[in-house]
């Protein structure tokens, strides 16, 4: 399991993470902060089972986030 956190205070709502990994991130249209997708839930932090390909995409999203709001462990 990979734990992914989007710091809601840091997120600028640019949408870059959703563009990189749309199966993992979604920009919340209410508060314009990115959330982690887990089933039907949209969460600031979630633990997910990801394929190696998805992990690479999340790493890319983490690296590209302009405000370093994404953490994964
Ligand atoms: Fe927010 Fe970073 Fe995603 Fe942009 S890339 S929406 S700042 S978490």
PDB file of N, CA and C and ligand atoms in Angstrom:
ATOM      1  N   UNK A   1       0.847  -1.198   0.000  1.00  0.00           N
ATOM      2  CA  UNK A   1       0.000   0.000   0.000  1.00  0.00           C
ATOM      3  C   UNK A   1       0.881   1.246   0.000  1.00  0.00           C
ATOM      4  N   UNK A   2       0.459   2.212  -0.759  1.00  0.00           N
ATOM      5  CA  UNK A   2       1.180   3.479  -0.843  1.00  0.00           C
ATOM      6  C   UNK A   2       0.294   4.554  -0.218  1.00  0.00           C
ATOM      7  N   UNK A   3       0.863   5.277   0.750  1.00  0.00           N
ATOM      8  CA  UNK A   3       0.098   6.372   1.356  1.00  0.00           C
ATOM      9  C   UNK A   3       0.409   7.660   0.594  1.00  0.00           C
ATOM     10  N   UNK A   4      -0.654   8.332   0.158  1.00  0.00           N
ATOM     11  CA  UNK A   4      -0.494   9.577  -0.596  1.00  0.00           C
ATOM     12  C   UNK A   4      -1.230  10.678   0.141  1.00  0.00           C
ATOM     13  N   UNK A   5      -0.535  11.790   0.310  1.00  0.00           N
ATOM     14  CA  UNK A   5      -1.132  12.934   1.007  1.00  0.00           C
ATOM     15  C   UNK A   5      -1.014  14.175   0.136  1.00  0.00           C
ATOM     16  N   UNK A   6      -2.112  14.914   0.039  1.00  0.00           N
ATOM     17  CA  UNK A   6      -2.072  16.232  -0.605  1.00  0.00           C
ATOM     18  C   UNK A   6      -2.313  17.270   0.490  1.00  0.00           C
ATOM     19  N   UNK A   7      -1.297  18.068   0.766  1.00  0.00           N
ATOM     20  CA  UNK A   7      -1.434  19.111   1.786  1.00  0.00           C
ATOM     21  C   UNK A   7      -2.408  20.167   1.265  1.00  0.00           C
ATOM     22  N   UNK A   8      -3.574  20.197   1.897  1.00  0.00           N
ATOM     23  CA  UNK A   8      -4.644  21.078   1.411  1.00  0.00           C
ATOM     24  C   UNK A   8      -4.303  22.558   1.617  1.00  0.00           C
ATOM     25  N   UNK A   9      -3.389  22.830   2.539  1.00  0.00           N
ATOM     26  CA  UNK A   9      -2.968  24.212   2.746  1.00  0.00           C
ATOM     27  C   UNK A   9      -1.996  24.684   1.683  1.00  0.00           C
ATOM     28  N   UNK A  10      -1.212  23.737   1.139  1.00  0.00           N
ATOM     29  CA  UNK A  10      -0.202  24.091   0.137  1.00  0.00           C
ATOM     30  C   UNK A  10      -0.726  24.031  -1.286  1.00  0.00           C
ATOM     31  N   UNK A  11      -1.693  23.150  -1.557  1.00  0.00           N
ATOM     32  CA  UNK A  11      -2.159  22.934  -2.930  1.00  0.00           C
ATOM     33  C   UNK A  11      -2.682  24.236  -3.544  1.00  0.00           C
ATOM     34  N   UNK A  12      -2.189  24.519  -4.743  1.00  0.00           N
ATOM     35  CA  UNK A  12      -2.573  25.750  -5.463  1.00  0.00           C
ATOM     36  C   UNK A  12      -3.716  25.506  -6.441  1.00  0.00           C
ATOM     37  N   UNK A  13      -4.085  24.227  -6.603  1.00  0.00           N
ATOM     38  CA  UNK A  13      -5.184  23.907  -7.515  1.00  0.00           C
ATOM     39  C   UNK A  13      -4.828  24.025  -8.987  1.00  0.00           C
ATOM     40  N   UNK A  14      -3.553  23.785  -9.315  1.00  0.00           N
ATOM     41  CA  UNK A  14      -3.125  23.955 -10.711  1.00  0.00           C
ATOM     42  C   UNK A  14      -3.607  22.826 -11.619  1.00  0.00           C
ATOM     43  N   UNK A  15      -3.872  21.668 -11.037  1.00  0.00           N
ATOM     44  CA  UNK A  15      -4.374  20.533 -11.821  1.00  0.00           C
ATOM     45  C   UNK A  15      -3.293  19.676 -12.461  1.00  0.00           C
ATOM     46  N   UNK A  16      -2.028  19.988 -12.217  1.00  0.00           N
ATOM     47  CA  UNK A  16      -0.935  19.233 -12.830  1.00  0.00           C
ATOM     48  C   UNK A  16      -0.946  17.758 -12.392  1.00  0.00           C
ATOM     49  N   UNK A  17      -1.236  17.512 -11.115  1.00  0.00           N
ATOM     50  CA  UNK A  17      -1.230  16.120 -10.630  1.00  0.00           C
ATOM     51  C   UNK A  17      -2.332  15.301 -11.304  1.00  0.00           C
ATOM     52  N   UNK A  18      -3.489  15.910 -11.500  1.00  0.00           N
ATOM     53  CA  UNK A  18      -4.590  15.206 -12.168  1.00  0.00           C
ATOM     54  C   UNK A  18      -4.209  14.890 -13.614  1.00  0.00           C
ATOM     55  N   UNK A  19      -3.503  15.818 -14.250  1.00  0.00           N
ATOM     56  CA  UNK A  19      -3.070  15.587 -15.632  1.00  0.00           C
ATOM     57  C   UNK A  19      -2.060  14.440 -15.699  1.00  0.00           C
ATOM     58  N   UNK A  20      -1.174  14.346 -14.689  1.00  0.00           N
ATOM     59  CA  UNK A  20      -0.150  13.283 -14.645  1.00  0.00           C
ATOM     60  C   UNK A  20      -0.754  11.923 -14.317  1.00  0.00           C
ATOM     61  N   UNK A  21      -1.623  11.904 -13.321  1.00  0.00           N
ATOM     62  CA  UNK A  21      -2.147  10.631 -12.807  1.00  0.00           C
ATOM     63  C   UNK A  21      -3.643  10.773 -12.521  1.00  0.00           C
ATOM     64  N   UNK A  22      -4.460  10.832 -13.578  1.00  0.00           N
ATOM     65  CA  UNK A  22      -5.898  11.073 -13.381  1.00  0.00           C
ATOM     66  C   UNK A  22      -6.624   9.951 -12.636  1.00  0.00           C
ATOM     67  N   UNK A  23      -6.009   8.764 -12.593  1.00  0.00           N
ATOM     68  CA  UNK A  23      -6.651   7.678 -11.857  1.00  0.00           C
ATOM     69  C   UNK A  23      -6.425   7.790 -10.348  1.00  0.00           C
ATOM     70  N   UNK A  24      -5.495   8.672  -9.954  1.00  0.00           N
ATOM     71  CA  UNK A  24      -5.159   8.831  -8.535  1.00  0.00           C
ATOM     72  C   UNK A  24      -5.594  10.191  -7.982  1.00  0.00           C
ATOM     73  N   UNK A  25      -5.474  11.241  -8.792  1.00  0.00           N
ATOM     74  CA  UNK A  25      -5.777  12.599  -8.307  1.00  0.00           C
ATOM     75  C   UNK A  25      -6.978  13.189  -9.039  1.00  0.00           C
ATOM     76  N   UNK A  26      -7.724  14.001  -8.292  1.00  0.00           N
ATOM     77  CA  UNK A  26      -8.831  14.739  -8.903  1.00  0.00           C
ATOM     78  C   UNK A  26      -8.904  16.117  -8.256  1.00  0.00           C
ATOM     79  N   UNK A  27      -9.045  17.123  -9.101  1.00  0.00           N
ATOM     80  CA  UNK A  27      -9.181  18.479  -8.567  1.00  0.00           C
ATOM     81  C   UNK A  27     -10.617  18.667  -8.111  1.00  0.00           C
ATOM     82  N   UNK A  28     -10.759  19.051  -6.840  1.00  0.00           N
ATOM     83  CA  UNK A  28     -12.085  19.277  -6.261  1.00  0.00           C
ATOM     84  C   UNK A  28     -12.619  20.603  -6.804  1.00  0.00           C
ATOM     85  N   UNK A  29     -13.739  20.548  -7.479  1.00  0.00           N
ATOM     86  CA  UNK A  29     -14.276  21.769  -8.097  1.00  0.00           C
ATOM     87  C   UNK A  29     -14.912  22.709  -7.068  1.00  0.00           C
ATOM     88  N   UNK A  30     -15.073  22.226  -5.825  1.00  0.00           N
ATOM     89  CA  UNK A  30     -15.648  23.105  -4.791  1.00  0.00           C
ATOM     90  C   UNK A  30     -14.569  23.985  -4.163  1.00  0.00           C
ATOM     91  N   UNK A  31     -13.452  23.375  -3.774  1.00  0.00           N
ATOM     92  CA  UNK A  31     -12.421  24.178  -3.095  1.00  0.00           C
ATOM     93  C   UNK A  31     -11.147  24.337  -3.935  1.00  0.00           C
ATOM     94  N   UNK A  32     -11.129  23.741  -5.133  1.00  0.00           N
ATOM     95  CA  UNK A  32      -9.971  23.835  -6.035  1.00  0.00           C
ATOM     96  C   UNK A  32      -8.678  23.362  -5.386  1.00  0.00           C
ATOM     97  N   UNK A  33      -8.817  22.269  -4.618  1.00  0.00           N
ATOM     98  CA  UNK A  33      -7.662  21.586  -4.042  1.00  0.00           C
ATOM     99  C   UNK A  33      -7.692  20.156  -4.576  1.00  0.00           C
ATOM    100  N   UNK A  34      -6.519  19.613  -4.864  1.00  0.00           N
ATOM    101  CA  UNK A  34      -6.462  18.243  -5.374  1.00  0.00           C
ATOM    102  C   UNK A  34      -6.768  17.250  -4.260  1.00  0.00           C
ATOM    103  N   UNK A  35      -7.474  16.187  -4.622  1.00  0.00           N
ATOM    104  CA  UNK A  35      -7.782  15.119  -3.683  1.00  0.00           C
ATOM    105  C   UNK A  35      -7.284  13.788  -4.258  1.00  0.00           C
ATOM    106  N   UNK A  36      -7.099  12.835  -3.334  1.00  0.00           N
ATOM    107  CA  UNK A  36      -6.731  11.480  -3.722  1.00  0.00           C
ATOM    108  C   UNK A  36      -8.016  10.684  -3.908  1.00  0.00           C
ATOM    109  N   UNK A  37      -8.093   9.963  -5.017  1.00  0.00           N
ATOM    110  CA  UNK A  37      -9.296   9.188  -5.314  1.00  0.00           C
ATOM    111  C   UNK A  37      -9.184   7.794  -4.691  1.00  0.00           C
ATOM    112  N   UNK A  38     -10.172   7.446  -3.902  1.00  0.00           N
ATOM    113  CA  UNK A  38     -10.221   6.089  -3.341  1.00  0.00           C
ATOM    114  C   UNK A  38     -11.660   5.611  -3.486  1.00  0.00           C
ATOM    115  N   UNK A  39     -11.935   4.774  -4.454  1.00  0.00           N
ATOM    116  CA  UNK A  39     -13.310   4.392  -4.739  1.00  0.00           C
ATOM    117  C   UNK A  39     -14.112   5.637  -5.068  1.00  0.00           C
ATOM    118  N   UNK A  40     -15.238   5.797  -4.374  1.00  0.00           N
ATOM    119  CA  UNK A  40     -16.072   6.983  -4.592  1.00  0.00           C
ATOM    120  C   UNK A  40     -15.658   8.154  -3.707  1.00  0.00           C
ATOM    121  N   UNK A  41     -14.669   7.917  -2.851  1.00  0.00           N
ATOM    122  CA  UNK A  41     -14.251   8.980  -1.931  1.00  0.00           C
ATOM    123  C   UNK A  41     -13.162   9.841  -2.551  1.00  0.00           C
ATOM    124  N   UNK A  42     -13.132  11.093  -2.131  1.00  0.00           N
ATOM    125  CA  UNK A  42     -12.095  12.036  -2.545  1.00  0.00           C
ATOM    126  C   UNK A  42     -11.489  12.602  -1.270  1.00  0.00           C
ATOM    127  N   UNK A  43     -10.227  12.237  -0.998  1.00  0.00           N
ATOM    128  CA  UNK A  43      -9.637  12.461   0.319  1.00  0.00           C
ATOM    129  C   UNK A  43      -8.325  13.237   0.225  1.00  0.00           C
ATOM    130  N   UNK A  44      -8.000  13.949   1.298  1.00  0.00           N
ATOM    131  CA  UNK A  44      -6.704  14.627   1.354  1.00  0.00           C
ATOM    132  C   UNK A  44      -5.582  13.604   1.494  1.00  0.00           C
ATOM    133  N   UNK A  45      -5.885  12.469   2.129  1.00  0.00           N
ATOM    134  CA  UNK A  45      -4.879  11.421   2.312  1.00  0.00           C
ATOM    135  C   UNK A  45      -5.545  10.060   2.194  1.00  0.00           C
ATOM    136  N   UNK A  46      -4.879   9.159   1.488  1.00  0.00           N
ATOM    137  CA  UNK A  46      -5.426   7.812   1.364  1.00  0.00           C
ATOM    138  C   UNK A  46      -4.299   6.826   1.101  1.00  0.00           C
ATOM    139  N   UNK A  47      -4.524   5.571   1.507  1.00  0.00           N
ATOM    140  CA  UNK A  47      -3.598   4.488   1.188  1.00  0.00           C
ATOM    141  C   UNK A  47      -4.204   3.682   0.059  1.00  0.00           C
ATOM    142  N   UNK A  48      -3.420   3.480  -0.992  1.00  0.00           N
ATOM    143  CA  UNK A  48      -3.935   2.829  -2.204  1.00  0.00           C
ATOM    144  C   UNK A  48      -3.020   1.689  -2.641  1.00  0.00           C
ATOM    145  N   UNK A  49      -3.628   0.688  -3.264  1.00  0.00           N
ATOM    146  CA  UNK A  49      -2.857  -0.351  -3.955  1.00  0.00           C
ATOM    147  C   UNK A  49      -2.622   0.168  -5.367  1.00  0.00           C
ATOM    148  N   UNK A  50      -1.361   0.368  -5.735  1.00  0.00           N
ATOM    149  CA  UNK A  50      -1.060   0.924  -7.054  1.00  0.00           C
ATOM    150  C   UNK A  50      -0.135  -0.001  -7.818  1.00  0.00           C
ATOM    151  N   UNK A  51      -0.287  -0.010  -9.128  1.00  0.00           N
ATOM    152  CA  UNK A  51       0.624  -0.768  -9.987  1.00  0.00           C
ATOM    153  C   UNK A  51       1.945   0.005 -10.084  1.00  0.00           C
ATOM    154  N   UNK A  52       3.026  -0.677 -10.477  1.00  0.00           N
ATOM    155  CA  UNK A  52       4.309   0.038 -10.653  1.00  0.00           C
ATOM    156  C   UNK A  52       4.167   1.215 -11.611  1.00  0.00           C
ATOM    157  N   UNK A  53       3.354   1.057 -12.629  1.00  0.00           N
ATOM    158  CA  UNK A  53       3.143   2.150 -13.600  1.00  0.00           C
ATOM    159  C   UNK A  53       2.455   3.345 -12.926  1.00  0.00           C
ATOM    160  N   UNK A  54       1.457   3.046 -12.105  1.00  0.00           N
ATOM    161  CA  UNK A  54       0.753   4.129 -11.396  1.00  0.00           C
ATOM    162  C   UNK A  54       1.677   4.820 -10.393  1.00  0.00           C
ATOM    163  N   UNK A  55       2.534   4.025  -9.736  1.00  0.00           N
ATOM    164  CA  UNK A  55       3.475   4.612  -8.776  1.00  0.00           C
ATOM    165  C   UNK A  55       4.399   5.597  -9.487  1.00  0.00           C
ATOM    166  N   UNK A  56       4.857   5.225 -10.678  1.00  0.00           N
ATOM    167  CA  UNK A  56       5.712   6.133 -11.448  1.00  0.00           C
ATOM    168  C   UNK A  56       4.976   7.425 -11.773  1.00  0.00           C
ATOM    169  N   UNK A  57       3.698   7.310 -12.129  1.00  0.00           N
ATOM    170  CA  UNK A  57       2.914   8.512 -12.453  1.00  0.00           C
ATOM    171  C   UNK A  57       2.741   9.400 -11.222  1.00  0.00           C
ATOM    172  N   UNK A  58       2.523   8.768 -10.064  1.00  0.00           N
ATOM    173  CA  UNK A  58       2.367   9.556  -8.830  1.00  0.00           C
ATOM    174  C   UNK A  58       3.684  10.240  -8.473  1.00  0.00           C
ATOM    175  N   UNK A  59       4.803   9.521  -8.684  1.00  0.00           N
ATOM    176  CA  UNK A  59       6.123  10.133  -8.435  1.00  0.00           C
ATOM    177  C   UNK A  59       6.325  11.336  -9.346  1.00  0.00           C
ATOM    178  N   UNK A  60       5.889  11.194 -10.589  1.00  0.00           N
ATOM    179  CA  UNK A  60       6.007  12.297 -11.547  1.00  0.00           C
ATOM    180  C   UNK A  60       5.151  13.488 -11.068  1.00  0.00           C
ATOM    181  N   UNK A  61       3.928  13.179 -10.628  1.00  0.00           N
ATOM    182  CA  UNK A  61       3.035  14.231 -10.129  1.00  0.00           C
ATOM    183  C   UNK A  61       3.654  14.917  -8.916  1.00  0.00           C
ATOM    184  N   UNK A  62       4.251  14.115  -8.025  1.00  0.00           N
ATOM    185  CA  UNK A  62       4.894  14.657  -6.826  1.00  0.00           C
ATOM    186  C   UNK A  62       6.039  15.601  -7.223  1.00  0.00           C
ATOM    187  N   UNK A  63       6.844  15.153  -8.189  1.00  0.00           N
ATOM    188  CA  UNK A  63       7.987  15.961  -8.633  1.00  0.00           C
ATOM    189  C   UNK A  63       7.566  17.229  -9.347  1.00  0.00           C
ATOM    190  N   UNK A  64       6.431  17.171 -10.050  1.00  0.00           N
ATOM    191  CA  UNK A  64       5.986  18.330 -10.840  1.00  0.00           C
ATOM    192  C   UNK A  64       5.137  19.315 -10.050  1.00  0.00           C
ATOM    193  N   UNK A  65       4.684  18.921  -8.868  1.00  0.00           N
ATOM    194  CA  UNK A  65       3.791  19.810  -8.108  1.00  0.00           C
ATOM    195  C   UNK A  65       4.547  21.114  -7.784  1.00  0.00           C
ATOM    196  N   UNK A  66       4.012  22.238  -8.217  1.00  0.00           N
ATOM    197  CA  UNK A  66       4.747  23.509  -8.044  1.00  0.00           C
ATOM    198  C   UNK A  66       4.889  23.937  -6.589  1.00  0.00           C
ATOM    199  N   UNK A  67       4.047  23.416  -5.723  1.00  0.00           N
ATOM    200  CA  UNK A  67       4.153  23.835  -4.323  1.00  0.00           C
ATOM    201  C   UNK A  67       4.515  22.681  -3.406  1.00  0.00           C
ATOM    202  N   UNK A  68       4.995  21.577  -3.988  1.00  0.00           N
ATOM    203  CA  UNK A  68       5.434  20.412  -3.189  1.00  0.00           C
ATOM    204  C   UNK A  68       4.380  20.004  -2.171  1.00  0.00           C
ATOM    205  N   UNK A  69       3.140  19.956  -2.640  1.00  0.00           N
ATOM    206  CA  UNK A  69       2.011  19.631  -1.752  1.00  0.00           C
ATOM    207  C   UNK A  69       1.772  18.130  -1.651  1.00  0.00           C
ATOM    208  N   UNK A  70       2.405  17.339  -2.535  1.00  0.00           N
ATOM    209  CA  UNK A  70       2.139  15.894  -2.574  1.00  0.00           C
ATOM    210  C   UNK A  70       3.262  15.144  -1.874  1.00  0.00           C
ATOM    211  N   UNK A  71       2.854  14.243  -0.991  1.00  0.00           N
ATOM    212  CA  UNK A  71       3.824  13.361  -0.329  1.00  0.00           C
ATOM    213  C   UNK A  71       3.352  11.929  -0.510  1.00  0.00           C
ATOM    214  N   UNK A  72       4.282  11.020  -0.790  1.00  0.00           N
ATOM    215  CA  UNK A  72       3.913   9.606  -0.841  1.00  0.00           C
ATOM    216  C   UNK A  72       4.936   8.800  -0.052  1.00  0.00           C
ATOM    217  N   UNK A  73       4.445   7.739   0.559  1.00  0.00           N
ATOM    218  CA  UNK A  73       5.360   6.874   1.317  1.00  0.00           C
ATOM    219  C   UNK A  73       4.860   5.437   1.274  1.00  0.00           C
TER     220      UNK A  73
HETATM  221 FE1  LIG B   1      -2.296  20.992  -6.009  1.00  0.00          FE
HETATM  222 FE2  LIG B   1       0.198  20.257  -6.512  1.00  0.00          FE
HETATM  223 FE3  LIG B   1      -1.861  18.963  -7.638  1.00  0.00          FE
HETATM  224 FE4  LIG B   1      -1.226  21.437  -8.419  1.00  0.00          FE
HETATM  225  S1  LIG B   1       0.050  19.595  -8.672  1.00  0.00           S
HETATM  226  S2  LIG B   1      -3.295  20.631  -7.982  1.00  0.00           S
HETATM  227  S3  LIG B   1      -0.573  22.353  -6.468  1.00  0.00           S
HETATM  228  S4  LIG B   1      -1.353  19.030  -5.441  1.00  0.00           S
END
